[in-house]
Amino acid sequence: MKPRTLELLSPAKNLEQGIAAIGYGADAVYVGAPRFGAREAASNSFEDVEQLIRYAHRYRAKVFVVVNTIVYEHELEEAERVARWAYNAGADALIVQDMAFLEMDLPPIALHASTQTHNISPEKVKFLQDVGFERVILARELSLQQIADIRKHTNVELEAFVHGALCVSYSGQCYMSEAITGRSANRGACAQPCRSAYDLVDGTGNIILKNKHLLSLKDFNLSRSIRQLADAGICSFKIEGRLKNVDYVKNITALYRKELDAILEERSEYRRASSGKVFLGFTPDAQKSFNRGFTAYFTQKREDSLTGFNTAKATGALVGTVTNVRKLCFEIDAKMPLSNGDGICFISKGGGLVGTNINKVDGRSVFPNRMDGITKGVQIFRNYDHRFAKMLEGCSTERLVDISINFTYTAGRLTMMALDADGFTSKLVVDELFEIAQKPERALQNIDQQLRKSGGGMFEVVRVGVDCQEVPFIPISTLNGYRRMLLESLEAKREASLPEAASSITPNSIPYPEQTLDYSGNVVNSLSRKFYERHGVLQIDEGFELSHVAGAHLMTTKYCLRYELGACLKTAGATKLKEPLFLENNGQRFRLQFDCARCQMVVIRD
């Protein structure tokens, strides 16, 4: 059986972060096009994306261009132009949500179905496979068993998120931002109302919880579940974070690179998706990067404590508890050392997150920039590790591709041939009569030593073969110049290499799993409507962005506030809450509806 590829997929907010992701071990990166990406603040110029594609292809890494918003009628022509540009630039796939792309006359570029297309069932994934998608990005809410079931009924590539921020709503099914602010999540402009604070109010008007972040989930972390995900059928492991900084991209990419490399070393049925070995100059640690605390969500089982009610901001790692407070400092029972310049935070008596910086550490005594709110018994978290950030900035991480060099010299002709691990070759021929070395053994040793140097580039020379009828004497500077030209030629060949074009999608009429689509089908243009009509959908409503349907489900989520509060109606002896329940915030009121049969919660504007 042919080994199955395991791909590490990292975010690229911009060119710098894309290059960093590849350098720290990504097999592929996903990057926003100038328009139509679901992170409006992470768009990129055509020129930067083209440069990133060339760089990635040197390592046989891939670049997926994100155009996963829904597209309005007047934007269809521009969206098609963006898709064509991506193909011409050498992009390896488009990540799309809008089915209009399948009705366009696109060149043969692979299409990946965004998680925004609500991919939660074998039937839906099978449909997407059968209409031509090369890959389907699964909903974050799925368990290992559900993923395995989808794999059992399909053969399309399956991609899963493994790290980063979690949307509380099923992706593509959240209309809360659009309803409140006119900024649509399906258009890349989400205002993130899920990160706001709300009062939880019962049917009698009693405030159960006041000013809490009741919809703000902790961050995803499946670093301990990678083996199970691979065995369940996942081929691509995706890190969220196109709005995060470059340190996050380096650290988290390196963390999952180590996890995947350990699997690849142990398991012959899997193979790596790109070239080069990563030599890390540091030890990655998820706690050192932006996080709101971690959860595995529903991957292994239904977890408790999915939210951080007190804050939607990054808290980082728990350091310890304050044991004594003086005028300018506090003492702490620390589980880890603190340093000058660290950022720390704590939950105040009022329930909010308070942060400050450390000016000085003297043993157990910590001198912060300000002492306001720090009292005995307060738990201190570190949300910025100054030493780790400085170390990461100056670390010597390298990604190197193995090559061998053959050197021959015969009758005034010097020939050098480089062969890399992927079969790329470059050749340098020099017609020059060199002096015969008076000390041939030393000259051979010198040739070997100089040719083994990679010059700080992307290659690691693992073998040098020398074959000379007479050993020439070649100055070191001359040898180095030849080696540099040889490796530059090899690097250019790798950069210019393009993947094989994907097959063009041929329209078909395979039935869609449902015959009606309400506003949650996100149909906002004629091409998308045409697609669903051809696939047997009889009733197609306009998407919420066009219709603003009264009483619409603004969020549909597997996260349940009742369950989070120990008030699940399926649990004997659970806390009693008097329904209906409402979320209130700045004059906005939302009713919570509980679908216990599906274990889902719905948020409706009251």
Coordinates of C-alpha atoms in Angstrom, one line a residue:
M1 CA 0.0 0.0 0.0
K2 CA 1.3 3.5 -0.9
P3 CA 2.2 5.5 2.2
R4 CA -0.4 8.2 3.1
T5 CA 0.9 11.8 3.2
L6 CA 0.6 13.7 6.5
E7 CA 0.7 17.5 6.0
L8 CA 1.3 20.2 8.5
L9 CA -0.7 23.3 7.4
S10 CA 0.2 26.7 8.9
P11 CA -1.3 30.2 8.7
A12 CA 0.4 33.0 6.7
K13 CA -0.9 36.5 7.6
N14 CA 1.7 37.9 5.2
L15 CA 4.9 37.1 3.3
E16 CA 7.1 37.2 6.4
Q17 CA 4.9 34.8 8.3
G18 CA 4.5 32.5 5.4
I19 CA 8.3 32.2 5.0
A20 CA 8.6 31.7 8.8
A21 CA 6.0 28.9 8.7
I22 CA 7.9 27.0 6.0
G23 CA 11.2 27.5 7.7
Y24 CA 9.9 26.1 11.0
G25 CA 8.4 23.0 9.4
A26 CA 5.1 23.6 7.6
D27 CA 4.4 21.4 4.6
A28 CA 1.9 23.9 3.4
V29 CA 0.6 27.4 4.2
Y30 CA -2.7 29.1 3.6
V31 CA -2.7 32.8 2.7
G32 CA -5.4 35.4 2.0
A33 CA -5.8 36.7 -1.5
P34 CA -6.3 40.5 -2.0
R35 CA -10.0 39.9 -1.8
F36 CA -12.6 37.4 -0.7
G37 CA -10.7 35.8 2.3
A38 CA -12.6 35.1 5.6
R39 CA -10.0 37.2 7.5
E40 CA -10.4 40.6 5.9
A41 CA -7.5 41.9 8.0
A42 CA -5.2 39.2 6.6
S43 CA -5.3 40.0 2.8
N44 CA -2.2 40.2 0.8
S45 CA -0.9 41.8 -2.4
F46 CA -0.6 39.7 -5.6
E47 CA 3.1 40.2 -5.6
D48 CA 3.6 39.0 -2.0
V49 CA 1.6 35.8 -2.6
E50 CA 3.5 35.1 -5.8
Q51 CA 6.8 35.5 -3.9
L52 CA 5.6 33.2 -1.2
I53 CA 4.6 30.5 -3.7
R54 CA 8.0 30.6 -5.3
Y55 CA 9.7 30.3 -1.9
A56 CA 7.4 27.5 -0.7
H57 CA 8.0 25.4 -3.9
R58 CA 11.7 25.3 -3.2
Y59 CA 10.8 23.0 -0.4
R60 CA 8.1 21.2 -2.3
A61 CA 5.7 22.9 0.2
K62 CA 2.3 24.1 -1.0
V63 CA 0.4 27.4 -0.9
F64 CA -3.3 27.4 -0.6
V65 CA -5.0 30.7 -1.5
V66 CA -8.0 31.6 0.7
V67 CA -11.1 33.0 -1.1
N68 CA -13.6 31.6 1.3
T69 CA -16.2 34.4 1.6
I70 CA -19.6 34.3 0.0
V71 CA -19.5 36.4 -3.1
Y72 CA -22.1 39.0 -4.1
E73 CA -23.5 39.1 -7.6
H74 CA -21.5 42.2 -8.6
E75 CA -18.3 40.6 -7.4
L76 CA -18.5 37.3 -9.4
E77 CA -16.3 38.5 -12.3
E78 CA -13.6 39.8 -9.9
A79 CA -13.7 36.6 -7.9
E80 CA -13.1 34.6 -11.1
R81 CA -10.2 36.9 -11.9
V82 CA -8.7 36.3 -8.5
A83 CA -9.0 32.5 -9.0
R84 CA -7.3 32.7 -12.4
W85 CA -4.5 34.8 -11.0
A86 CA -3.9 32.2 -8.2
Y87 CA -3.6 29.5 -10.8
N88 CA -1.2 31.5 -13.0
A89 CA 0.9 32.3 -9.9
G90 CA 1.3 28.6 -9.2
A91 CA -1.0 28.3 -6.2
D92 CA -1.7 24.7 -5.3
A93 CA -5.3 25.1 -4.4
L94 CA -8.1 27.5 -3.7
I95 CA -10.0 27.3 -0.4
V96 CA -13.6 28.3 -1.1
Q97 CA -17.0 28.5 0.6
D98 CA -19.2 29.8 -2.2
M99 CA -20.4 27.1 -4.7
A100 CA -20.3 29.8 -7.4
F101 CA -16.7 28.9 -8.0
L102 CA -17.8 25.5 -9.3
E103 CA -20.0 27.3 -11.9
M104 CA -17.1 29.5 -13.2
D105 CA -14.9 28.6 -16.1
L106 CA -11.8 28.1 -14.0
P107 CA -8.4 26.7 -15.0
P108 CA -7.4 23.3 -13.6
I109 CA -6.7 24.3 -10.0
A110 CA -7.7 22.2 -7.0
L111 CA -10.6 23.3 -4.8
H112 CA -10.7 22.8 -1.1
A113 CA -14.1 23.1 0.6
S114 CA -13.7 25.5 3.5
T115 CA -14.9 24.6 7.0
Q116 CA -17.4 27.5 6.3
T117 CA -19.4 25.0 4.1
H118 CA -20.5 23.3 7.4
N119 CA -18.9 19.9 6.8
I120 CA -20.2 17.7 9.7
S121 CA -21.7 14.6 8.1
P122 CA -20.6 11.8 5.7
E123 CA -23.4 12.7 3.4
K124 CA -22.3 16.3 3.0
V125 CA -18.6 15.4 2.6
K126 CA -19.4 12.7 0.1
F127 CA -21.4 15.2 -1.9
L128 CA -18.5 17.7 -1.9
Q129 CA -16.2 14.9 -3.0
D130 CA -18.5 13.8 -5.8
V131 CA -18.9 17.4 -7.3
G132 CA -15.1 17.7 -7.6
F133 CA -13.5 19.0 -4.4
E134 CA -10.0 17.6 -3.8
R135 CA -10.2 18.3 -0.1
V136 CA -12.8 18.9 2.6
I137 CA -12.0 20.9 5.7
L138 CA -14.0 19.4 8.5
A139 CA -15.9 21.1 11.3
R140 CA -14.0 21.6 14.5
E141 CA -16.9 20.1 16.5
L142 CA -16.4 16.5 15.2
S143 CA -15.2 13.7 17.4
L144 CA -12.6 11.1 16.4
Q145 CA -15.4 8.6 15.8
Q146 CA -17.3 11.0 13.6
I147 CA -14.2 11.7 11.6
A148 CA -13.5 8.0 11.2
D149 CA -17.1 7.5 10.0
I150 CA -16.7 10.2 7.4
R151 CA -13.4 8.6 6.3
K152 CA -15.2 5.2 6.0
H153 CA -17.7 6.6 3.5
T154 CA -15.5 8.9 1.5
N155 CA -12.0 9.0 -0.2
V156 CA -11.6 12.7 -0.5
E157 CA -8.7 14.3 1.4
L158 CA -9.7 15.3 4.9
E159 CA -8.3 18.3 6.7
A160 CA -8.8 19.2 10.4
F161 CA -8.0 22.1 12.6
V162 CA -5.7 21.1 15.5
H163 CA -4.7 24.4 17.2
G164 CA -5.9 28.0 17.7
A165 CA -9.0 30.0 18.3
L166 CA -12.4 28.3 18.3
C167 CA -15.5 29.8 16.9
V168 CA -18.4 29.0 19.2
S169 CA -20.8 28.7 16.4
Y170 CA -20.5 26.1 13.6
S171 CA -18.4 27.8 11.0
G172 CA -20.5 29.3 8.2
Q173 CA -23.6 29.3 10.4
C174 CA -22.9 32.4 12.5
Y175 CA -24.9 35.5 11.7
M176 CA -24.6 37.4 15.0
S177 CA -22.0 39.9 13.8
E178 CA -24.0 40.7 10.7
A179 CA -27.3 41.0 12.7
I180 CA -25.7 43.4 15.3
T181 CA -23.2 45.4 13.3
G182 CA -23.7 44.6 9.6
R183 CA -20.2 43.0 9.6
S184 CA -20.6 39.5 8.2
A185 CA -18.5 36.6 9.3
N186 CA -19.2 35.0 6.0
R187 CA -17.7 38.1 4.3
G188 CA -14.5 38.1 6.4
A189 CA -15.5 41.0 8.7
C190 CA -16.7 39.4 11.9
A191 CA -16.9 41.8 14.8
Q192 CA -16.5 38.8 17.2
P193 CA -19.6 39.3 19.4
C194 CA -18.8 35.9 20.9
R195 CA -15.9 37.5 22.7
S196 CA -18.1 40.1 24.4
A197 CA -19.4 40.0 28.0
Y198 CA -23.1 39.3 28.6
D199 CA -25.5 39.0 31.5
L200 CA -27.3 35.6 31.7
V201 CA -31.0 36.3 32.6
D202 CA -33.7 33.8 33.3
G203 CA -37.4 34.0 32.5
T204 CA -38.3 35.9 35.6
G205 CA -35.7 38.7 34.9
N206 CA -33.3 37.3 37.5
I207 CA -29.6 37.9 36.6
I208 CA -27.9 34.5 37.0
L209 CA -24.5 35.7 35.8
K210 CA -23.4 39.3 35.3
N211 CA -20.9 40.7 32.8
K212 CA -19.3 37.3 31.9
H213 CA -17.8 36.1 28.6
L214 CA -20.4 33.4 28.3
L215 CA -19.7 32.5 24.6
S216 CA -15.9 32.9 24.5
L217 CA -14.3 29.5 24.1
K218 CA -10.8 28.5 25.2
D219 CA -8.4 27.8 22.4
F220 CA -8.0 24.5 20.6
N221 CA -5.0 22.3 21.3
L222 CA -4.9 18.7 19.8
S223 CA -1.2 18.2 20.1
R224 CA -1.8 15.1 22.1
S225 CA -4.3 13.7 19.6
I226 CA -2.3 13.8 16.3
R227 CA -1.8 10.0 16.1
Q228 CA -5.5 9.3 16.6
L229 CA -6.5 12.0 14.1
A230 CA -4.1 10.4 11.5
D231 CA -5.5 7.0 12.2
A232 CA -9.1 8.4 11.8
G233 CA -8.2 9.6 8.3
I234 CA -6.9 13.1 8.6
C235 CA -4.2 14.0 6.1
S236 CA -3.8 17.7 6.8
F237 CA -3.4 19.2 10.3
K238 CA -4.3 22.8 10.3
I239 CA -3.1 25.6 12.7
E240 CA -5.5 28.5 13.0
G241 CA -4.0 32.0 13.2
R242 CA -3.9 34.3 10.2
L243 CA -4.3 37.2 12.6
K244 CA -1.6 36.0 15.0
N245 CA 2.1 37.3 15.2
V246 CA 5.1 35.7 13.7
D247 CA 6.3 34.3 17.1
Y248 CA 3.1 32.3 17.3
V249 CA 3.5 30.9 13.8
K250 CA 7.1 29.8 14.6
N251 CA 6.4 28.3 18.0
I252 CA 3.2 26.5 17.1
T253 CA 4.4 25.3 13.7
A254 CA 7.6 23.9 15.4
L255 CA 5.5 22.2 18.1
Y256 CA 3.3 20.2 15.6
R257 CA 6.3 19.6 13.3
K258 CA 7.9 17.7 16.2
E259 CA 4.7 15.7 16.8
L260 CA 4.3 14.7 13.2
D261 CA 8.0 13.9 12.8
A262 CA 7.8 11.5 15.7
I263 CA 4.8 9.7 14.0
L264 CA 6.6 9.6 10.6
E265 CA 9.7 8.1 12.2
E266 CA 7.6 5.3 13.9
R267 CA 5.0 4.6 11.2
S268 CA 6.0 3.4 7.7
E269 CA 2.4 3.8 6.5
Y270 CA 2.8 7.6 6.6
R271 CA 5.1 9.9 4.7
R272 CA 5.9 13.6 4.8
A273 CA 4.3 16.0 2.4
S274 CA 7.3 18.3 1.7
S275 CA 11.1 18.3 1.6
G276 CA 13.8 19.2 4.1
K277 CA 14.6 18.4 7.7
V278 CA 14.0 21.1 10.4
F279 CA 16.7 21.7 12.9
L280 CA 15.1 23.6 15.8
G281 CA 17.2 26.0 17.8
F282 CA 14.6 26.0 20.7
T283 CA 12.0 23.8 22.4
P284 CA 8.5 24.8 21.3
D285 CA 5.9 25.3 24.0
A286 CA 2.2 26.1 23.3
Q287 CA 1.9 27.9 26.6
K288 CA 4.4 30.5 25.5
S289 CA 2.2 31.8 22.7
F290 CA -1.2 33.6 22.7
N291 CA -3.9 31.4 24.3
R292 CA -7.0 31.7 26.3
G293 CA -6.3 28.4 28.0
F294 CA -6.7 25.1 26.1
T295 CA -9.4 22.6 25.3
A296 CA -9.6 19.5 23.1
Y297 CA -13.3 20.5 22.6
F298 CA -15.3 17.4 21.5
T299 CA -12.4 15.5 19.8
Q300 CA -12.0 12.8 22.5
K301 CA -15.2 13.3 24.5
R302 CA -17.5 16.2 25.6
E303 CA -15.3 18.3 27.8
D304 CA -16.3 20.5 30.7
S305 CA -15.1 24.1 31.2
L306 CA -14.9 25.1 27.6
T307 CA -15.0 28.8 28.3
G308 CA -13.1 31.4 30.3
F309 CA -16.0 33.4 31.7
N310 CA -13.8 36.1 33.2
T311 CA -12.0 37.2 30.0
A312 CA -11.8 36.7 26.3
K313 CA -8.1 37.8 26.3
A314 CA -5.0 35.7 26.4
T315 CA -4.1 34.5 29.9
G316 CA -1.1 32.3 29.2
A317 CA 0.3 29.8 31.7
L318 CA -0.5 29.8 35.4
V319 CA 2.7 30.8 37.3
G320 CA 1.5 30.5 40.9
T321 CA -0.3 32.1 43.8
V322 CA 0.6 35.4 45.6
T323 CA 1.7 34.5 49.2
N324 CA 2.5 38.0 50.5
V325 CA 2.0 41.6 49.4
R326 CA 4.2 44.6 50.2
K327 CA 4.1 48.2 49.0
L328 CA 6.1 47.8 45.8
C329 CA 6.2 44.1 45.3
F330 CA 4.6 40.8 46.0
E331 CA 5.9 37.3 46.8
I332 CA 4.7 34.3 44.8
D333 CA 4.8 30.5 45.2
A334 CA 5.9 30.1 41.6
K335 CA 5.8 26.9 39.5
M336 CA 8.1 28.5 37.0
P337 CA 10.7 31.3 37.1
L338 CA 9.7 34.8 36.2
S339 CA 12.0 37.3 34.5
N340 CA 12.3 41.1 34.0
G341 CA 10.1 42.2 31.1
D342 CA 7.6 39.4 31.5
G343 CA 3.9 40.2 31.0
I344 CA 1.7 38.9 33.8
C345 CA -2.1 39.0 34.4
F346 CA -4.7 38.0 37.0
I347 CA -8.4 38.0 37.6
S348 CA -9.5 40.9 39.7
K349 CA -12.0 40.8 42.5
G350 CA -14.5 42.4 40.1
G351 CA -14.0 39.5 37.7
G352 CA -12.0 41.2 34.9
L353 CA -8.5 40.5 33.6
V354 CA -5.8 42.9 34.8
G355 CA -2.4 42.9 33.3
T356 CA 1.0 44.5 34.0
N357 CA 4.7 44.0 33.3
I358 CA 7.5 42.9 35.6
N359 CA 10.3 45.5 36.3
K360 CA 12.4 43.3 38.5
V361 CA 12.5 39.9 40.1
D362 CA 14.5 39.3 43.3
G363 CA 14.2 35.7 44.5
R364 CA 10.5 35.1 45.3
S365 CA 9.8 38.9 45.3
V366 CA 8.3 40.3 42.1
F367 CA 8.3 44.1 41.4
P368 CA 5.6 44.8 38.8
N369 CA 5.0 48.0 36.9
R370 CA 1.9 48.5 39.1
M371 CA 0.4 46.8 42.1
D372 CA -3.2 47.7 41.7
G373 CA -5.5 44.7 42.5
I374 CA -2.7 42.3 43.5
T375 CA -3.7 40.7 46.8
K376 CA -2.8 37.7 48.8
G377 CA -4.2 34.5 47.2
V378 CA -4.5 35.9 43.7
Q379 CA -3.4 33.5 40.9
I380 CA -0.8 35.0 38.6
F381 CA -0.6 34.0 34.9
R382 CA 2.2 34.9 32.5
N383 CA 0.9 35.9 29.1
Y384 CA 4.3 37.2 27.7
D385 CA 7.6 35.3 28.3
H386 CA 10.3 37.9 27.6
R387 CA 13.2 35.4 27.6
F388 CA 11.3 33.0 25.3
A389 CA 10.5 35.8 22.9
K390 CA 14.1 37.0 22.7
M391 CA 15.3 33.5 22.3
L392 CA 12.9 32.8 19.5
E393 CA 13.9 36.0 17.8
G394 CA 17.5 35.0 17.7
C395 CA 17.3 31.2 17.4
S396 CA 19.2 29.3 14.7
T397 CA 16.4 27.1 13.3
E398 CA 17.2 25.8 9.9
R399 CA 15.3 23.8 7.2
L400 CA 17.7 21.8 5.0
V401 CA 17.3 19.5 2.1
D402 CA 19.8 16.7 1.7
I403 CA 22.0 16.7 -1.4
S404 CA 25.0 14.9 -2.8
I405 CA 27.8 16.4 -5.0
N406 CA 29.9 14.6 -7.5
F407 CA 33.2 16.2 -8.6
T408 CA 35.2 15.0 -11.6
Y409 CA 38.3 16.5 -13.3
T410 CA 39.7 15.0 -16.5
A411 CA 42.0 16.6 -19.0
G412 CA 41.2 20.2 -18.3
R413 CA 37.4 19.8 -17.8
L414 CA 35.9 20.1 -14.3
T415 CA 32.4 18.8 -13.9
M416 CA 30.3 19.2 -10.7
M417 CA 26.9 17.6 -10.4
A418 CA 24.4 18.1 -7.5
L419 CA 21.5 15.7 -6.8
D420 CA 19.0 16.5 -4.1
A421 CA 16.6 14.3 -2.1
D422 CA 13.7 15.0 -4.5
G423 CA 15.7 14.1 -7.7
F424 CA 16.4 17.7 -8.8
T425 CA 19.9 18.1 -10.4
S426 CA 22.2 20.9 -11.4
K427 CA 25.4 20.7 -13.3
L428 CA 28.4 23.0 -13.7
V429 CA 31.1 22.5 -16.3
V430 CA 34.3 24.5 -16.3
D431 CA 36.9 24.1 -19.0
E432 CA 40.1 25.2 -17.3
L433 CA 43.5 23.6 -17.0
F434 CA 44.5 23.6 -13.3
E435 CA 47.9 22.9 -11.9
I436 CA 48.4 19.4 -10.6
A437 CA 48.4 19.3 -6.8
Q438 CA 51.8 18.6 -5.3
K439 CA 50.1 17.1 -2.3
P440 CA 47.1 15.2 -3.8
E441 CA 45.8 13.9 -0.4
R442 CA 45.6 17.4 1.0
A443 CA 44.0 18.7 -2.2
L444 CA 41.3 16.0 -2.1
Q445 CA 40.6 16.7 1.5
N446 CA 40.3 20.4 0.7
I447 CA 37.9 19.7 -2.2
D448 CA 35.7 17.5 0.1
Q449 CA 35.7 20.1 2.9
Q450 CA 34.8 23.0 0.7
L451 CA 32.0 21.2 -1.2
R452 CA 30.4 20.0 2.1
K453 CA 29.7 23.6 3.1
S454 CA 26.2 24.8 2.3
G455 CA 27.0 28.5 2.6
G456 CA 24.0 29.2 4.8
G457 CA 21.5 28.2 2.2
M458 CA 18.7 25.6 2.0
F459 CA 20.9 22.5 1.5
E460 CA 22.8 20.1 3.6
V461 CA 25.6 18.3 1.7
V462 CA 25.5 14.7 3.0
R463 CA 27.9 13.1 0.4
V464 CA 30.7 14.3 -1.8
G465 CA 32.2 12.0 -4.4
V466 CA 35.5 13.0 -6.1
D467 CA 36.8 11.3 -9.2
C468 CA 40.0 12.7 -10.7
Q469 CA 42.6 11.2 -13.1
E470 CA 45.0 13.8 -11.7
V471 CA 44.1 15.8 -8.6
P472 CA 44.0 19.5 -9.4
F473 CA 45.1 22.3 -7.2
I474 CA 42.1 24.7 -6.9
P475 CA 42.2 27.7 -4.6
I476 CA 39.6 27.7 -1.9
S477 CA 37.9 30.9 -3.1
T478 CA 37.5 29.4 -6.6
L479 CA 36.0 26.1 -5.2
N480 CA 33.6 28.1 -3.1
G481 CA 32.5 30.1 -6.1
Y482 CA 31.8 27.0 -8.1
R483 CA 29.9 25.4 -5.2
R484 CA 27.8 28.6 -4.9
M485 CA 26.9 28.6 -8.6
L486 CA 26.0 24.9 -8.5
L487 CA 23.7 25.3 -5.5
E488 CA 22.1 28.5 -6.7
S489 CA 21.3 26.7 -10.0
L490 CA 19.7 23.8 -8.0
E491 CA 17.7 26.2 -5.8
A492 CA 16.4 28.0 -8.9
K493 CA 15.2 24.8 -10.4
R494 CA 13.4 23.9 -7.3
E495 CA 11.8 27.3 -7.0
A496 CA 10.6 27.2 -10.6
S497 CA 9.1 23.8 -10.4
L498 CA 5.3 23.7 -10.5
P499 CA 3.0 21.0 -9.2
E500 CA 1.0 19.0 -11.7
A501 CA -2.3 20.8 -12.6
A502 CA -5.4 19.4 -11.0
S503 CA -8.1 18.0 -13.1
S504 CA -10.8 20.5 -14.2
I505 CA -14.1 20.1 -12.5
T506 CA -16.8 18.7 -14.8
P507 CA -20.3 19.8 -13.7
N508 CA -22.7 16.9 -12.8
S509 CA -26.1 16.6 -11.3
I510 CA -25.4 14.4 -8.2
P511 CA -28.3 15.1 -5.7
Y512 CA -27.5 17.4 -2.8
P513 CA -28.4 15.7 0.5
E514 CA -31.3 18.1 1.1
Q515 CA -34.0 19.5 -1.2
T516 CA -34.5 22.8 0.5
L517 CA -32.0 25.5 1.6
D518 CA -32.9 28.2 4.0
Y519 CA -30.8 31.3 4.7
S520 CA -28.1 29.2 6.3
G521 CA -27.2 27.8 2.8
N522 CA -25.5 31.2 2.3
V523 CA -26.7 31.6 -1.3
V524 CA -26.1 35.2 -2.3
N525 CA -25.5 35.1 -6.1
S526 CA -27.0 33.5 -9.2
L527 CA -24.1 31.1 -9.8
S528 CA -24.5 29.5 -6.4
R529 CA -28.2 29.3 -7.0
K530 CA -27.6 27.6 -10.4
F531 CA -25.3 25.1 -8.7
Y532 CA -27.8 24.0 -6.1
E533 CA -30.7 23.9 -8.7
R534 CA -28.7 21.6 -10.9
H535 CA -28.1 19.3 -7.9
G536 CA -31.8 18.9 -7.2
V537 CA -32.5 21.6 -4.5
L538 CA -36.1 22.7 -5.0
Q539 CA -36.3 25.6 -2.7
I540 CA -33.4 28.0 -2.2
D541 CA -33.8 31.0 0.1
E542 CA -31.5 34.0 0.0
G543 CA -28.6 34.1 2.4
F544 CA -29.0 36.0 5.7
E545 CA -26.8 38.8 4.5
L546 CA -29.4 39.6 1.8
S547 CA -32.6 38.7 3.7
H548 CA -32.0 39.3 7.5
V549 CA -34.7 36.8 8.3
A550 CA -36.6 37.7 11.4
G551 CA -36.2 35.1 14.2
A552 CA -33.1 33.6 12.4
H553 CA -30.8 31.3 14.3
L554 CA -27.9 33.7 14.7
M555 CA -25.6 31.0 16.1
T556 CA -25.9 27.3 16.2
T557 CA -23.4 25.7 18.5
K558 CA -22.5 22.4 19.9
Y559 CA -21.3 24.3 23.0
C560 CA -24.1 24.4 25.5
L561 CA -24.3 27.0 28.2
R562 CA -26.6 24.8 30.3
Y563 CA -24.0 22.0 30.2
E564 CA -21.2 24.5 31.0
L565 CA -23.1 25.6 34.1
G566 CA -23.9 22.1 35.3
A567 CA -27.6 22.5 34.3
C568 CA -27.8 19.9 31.5
L569 CA -31.4 18.7 31.3
K570 CA -30.2 15.2 30.6
T571 CA -28.2 15.0 33.9
A572 CA -29.9 13.9 37.1
G573 CA -29.6 16.3 39.9
A574 CA -28.5 19.1 37.6
T575 CA -28.7 22.8 38.7
K576 CA -32.2 24.2 38.0
L577 CA -32.5 27.1 35.7
K578 CA -35.8 28.8 34.9
E579 CA -36.3 29.1 31.1
P580 CA -36.4 30.9 28.9
L581 CA -32.8 32.1 29.2
F582 CA -31.4 35.2 27.7
L583 CA -28.1 36.9 27.0
E584 CA -28.1 40.6 27.4
N585 CA -25.4 43.1 26.3
N586 CA -25.6 46.9 25.7
G587 CA -29.3 46.9 25.0
Q588 CA -29.2 43.7 22.9
R589 CA -31.2 40.7 24.0
F590 CA -30.7 37.2 22.7
R591 CA -32.8 34.1 23.6
L592 CA -31.2 30.8 24.1
Q593 CA -32.9 27.7 22.6
F594 CA -31.8 24.2 23.6
D595 CA -32.1 21.3 21.1
C596 CA -31.3 18.5 23.5
A597 CA -31.9 15.8 20.9
R598 CA -28.9 17.1 18.9
C599 CA -27.0 18.4 22.0
Q600 CA -27.0 21.9 20.4
M601 CA -27.7 25.4 21.6
V602 CA -29.2 28.1 19.4
V603 CA -28.9 31.9 19.8
I604 CA -31.9 33.9 18.5
R605 CA -32.4 37.6 18.6
D606 CA -35.3 38.3 20.9

